[in-house]
Amino acid sequence: MTAVTATSAPTDLPEVAPLVITATGVVSAAGFGAGPLRDVLAGTSAPHDEPVDPDAAEHPARSVRTVARFDRAALLGRKGTRNLDRLTQLGLLAADQAIAGLPGGLGGARLDRTGVVVGTTAGSIATATDVGRDTIVHEKPYMVNPATFPNTVMNACSGQIAIRHGLLGVNAAVSGGALSWLLAVRYARTALSSGRADRLLVGAVEEVTARTAWAWHLTGLLAPDAPLGEGAAFFVVAPAGGGTPVAELLGCEVGYFGGAGPGLYGGLRRTIAAAVARSGLTAADIDVVVPGATAHTRLARMERRALGTELGVLPPTLDVLPAVGEAYSASGALQLAALLATGGGNRVALLTSVGEDGGAGAMVVRC
Amino acid sequence: MHERRRVAVTGLGTVSCVGIGIDAFTSAIREGRVGSSEITSFDTTGFPATLACEVRGFEPRDVLERVEPDHWGPSAVFAAAAGRLAVQDGGLDPASLADRRAGTVMGTTCGEAPVIQQLTDQWVADGLKNIDADLVTKVPANRIATAVNHELGLTGPAQTVPSACSASNFALGYAYDLIVSGEADLMVAGGADAVNRSTHAGFLQLGALATDVCRPFDVDRSGILTGEGGVALLLEPYDVAQARGARIYAELLGYGANCDARHMVNPDADSIAACIRLAQASAGVAPEQVDYVCAHGTGTPTNDATEVAAMRQVFPDRLPPISSIKSMIGHTMGAASGFGAAICCKALEEGFLPPTANLRTLDPALGAGVDPVPGVARAATPSVVQNHGFAFGGNNAITMFGRAS
């Protein structure tokens, strides 16, 4: 919880216990895995930029970063996958990859103490609107597809990941708009530090369809040339000592600043300061920043200004937008996946997320 | 780090089909009053089942001070109103809230499904390029928790947990951990959902919708009635609540959460039993101490049989009384276990067991020793109660409440 007292200290809460990431999986417009993402970020290969949804011809005039079509049966198997929506499929693919990256896979630890946390703002809008359309175009309005209907719940992806891998522990969906990833990390930290799980698969998912593209387009919130993105990234997260770390998750602070209080700019500054302080670090320790709001006309400048003000001098910036697009619920997870894909070197990174709905947050990562 | 803190429930806010505010809600439940009526929130032409438990006679502006209802979806409005009612009920100075380390966790199943349905109608009728952008901004489910923060002036995290029909218990559990660990000093937690066409159609297609009456544990039970509303519990550290002289309804003793990891829709008795054990261990409670269970009790043949079977694994010698308030308020989806939590708190405070309405013949197939508290509330002095929530996706969450000491 963010400290929001009027004192000069950024927070009166103690330093957080670092969490370790022991494996990662990412599916994005760059392709499957960290390697292709690194190449696209480096400019040595191009992201996939064609719509792939059934209404591909109906997209607005806006560029996209989409996951190229894939062979579901080949990658996920035939059993039990035919009725899965694309959002869940993307999540399963990234989760599979993360699990495959664990030395020894999921063995060696209790599956009833292994859980799943998935960031998603509204589940699959494609599925929700498919079912909604069924209720108005059929002669009998209740003739929705009974195999599709269970996918309308927003925890469909987290439930399917658990089913696929037999994960009996805490299983949660987390809805947070642009902050979905940061909120998922906070949920995971709380569950792990409260002793409710030993290990969690934590990720976030997003899809691009003509329906979501028009929705974004008509709001006018995004820069005209900002591509919409989709994808999924998952990370196996445990308390320190729970495996060989790929990276460490340090301070992660969020708040709501759309109403009372310091306003969005002031609130973002607070969360940055508190996240750094709760990492036991100072602004001078930050080697790289990964901003999340770069597609947003109003928010992008504000985010940059808040980072510059809090950090003094703005360190090198990793802008993931050209590679993965504005991926909304998955944006923070893809920011982290991009950071990790660009290599280690014991850097300390600051990731920020800002929502049009008044949420702001920041997370510190050592990688 | 902070020492492990205890958690008090000091305020209750309910927007339900049987009453606005916790007092109206509680008296209706005690009387066994059923809140179903003909659906008005969408056109039911062509539906063979047209009853639901809709909130009627609720004017959001009578309750809300900051949230402008026209700018938010119906679930967000339910949530904000429930949050405001909970804070009023808790006797907190509203002006003090912005300075607290305070936030919101709200559960939901359908999010803002009625808004998505409106957009879908526009899309089918007029094409995607003509959908209403103002409606688009109401779609995100995270706005359900955000609306509570906005209404109350809270600047801590606003977190929606869309873990389907156990979501309120997930929300309460998360809020509990945040207070116990010292990360938060005040949390508003609960859930909200709104009756909508897709959910009504979906449960009908699954064969899980009752056409007239929801009869949990009855031999003739045929399914759920869809319901709606908002519910919020105000949670504070126990010692802080005592120090300010707050009325403490109950102590939130702990919770358990797990996943079936078998099937998206069918419940699993072994997994539910494991979740009950987790909840009791978290609360430091032995099975024989549990005086009452507020059931998930949807009134589908499968749920009630599975739930009782799971109970028998944990309570082999004696089943505590178990009742379902869904018989009165329908299945309020993501709010369901929040309403269960609210009535559990009142049961502990006032001394009663909530009833199961509409029960004619207890299903003999459930086996011996099932006490569903039929009809109206029963006077009792429960000390520890257990509140169930199960969901699509196999997400089980159970909260445990104890009488204030």
GROMACS .gro file of C-alpha atoms in nm, chain B residues 12-14 16 18-33 89 249 325 328-329 339 341-355 376-377:
model
   43
  379LEU     CA    1  -2.124  -0.298   0.629
  380GLY     CA    2  -2.276  -0.157   0.310
  381THR     CA    3  -2.527  -0.341   0.095
  383SER     CA    4  -2.943  -0.556  -0.270
  385VAL     CA    5  -3.416  -0.701  -0.064
  386GLY     CA    6  -3.301  -0.368   0.071
  387ILE     CA    7  -3.053  -0.081   0.060
  388GLY     CA    8  -2.830  -0.057   0.363
  389ILE     CA    9  -2.732  -0.330   0.605
  390ASP     CA   10  -3.034  -0.296   0.835
  391ALA     CA   11  -3.291  -0.336   0.558
  392PHE     CA   12  -3.089  -0.621   0.408
  393THR     CA   13  -3.057  -0.802   0.741
  394SER     CA   14  -3.424  -0.779   0.835
  395ALA     CA   15  -3.526  -0.910   0.494
  396ILE     CA   16  -3.290  -1.205   0.522
  397ARG     CA   17  -3.407  -1.280   0.876
  398GLU     CA   18  -3.765  -1.287   0.751
  399GLY     CA   19  -3.675  -1.512   0.460
  400ARG     CA   20  -3.805  -1.257   0.212
  456ASP     CA   21  -2.213   0.256   0.885
  616TYR     CA   22  -1.947  -0.657   1.399
  692ILE     CA   23  -2.913  -1.675   0.117
  695MET     CA   24  -3.362  -1.490  -0.133
  696ILE     CA   25  -3.122  -1.263  -0.324
  706PHE     CA   26  -2.332  -1.072   0.078
  708ALA     CA   27  -1.985  -1.228   0.455
  709ALA     CA   28  -2.213  -0.937   0.545
  710ILE     CA   29  -2.488  -1.163   0.678
  711CYS     CA   30  -2.230  -1.372   0.865
  712CYS     CA   31  -2.115  -1.057   1.044
  713LYS     CA   32  -2.472  -0.965   1.134
  714ALA     CA   33  -2.544  -1.322   1.249
  715LEU     CA   34  -2.248  -1.304   1.486
  716GLU     CA   35  -2.344  -0.958   1.610
  717GLU     CA   36  -2.718  -1.005   1.656
  718GLY     CA   37  -2.722  -1.377   1.731
  719PHE     CA   38  -2.907  -1.570   1.463
  720LEU     CA   39  -2.861  -1.818   1.181
  721PRO     CA   40  -2.966  -1.693   0.835
  722PRO     CA   41  -3.231  -1.911   0.674
  743VAL     CA   42  -3.688  -1.784   0.864
  744ALA     CA   43  -3.382  -1.703   1.074
   0.00000   0.00000   0.00000
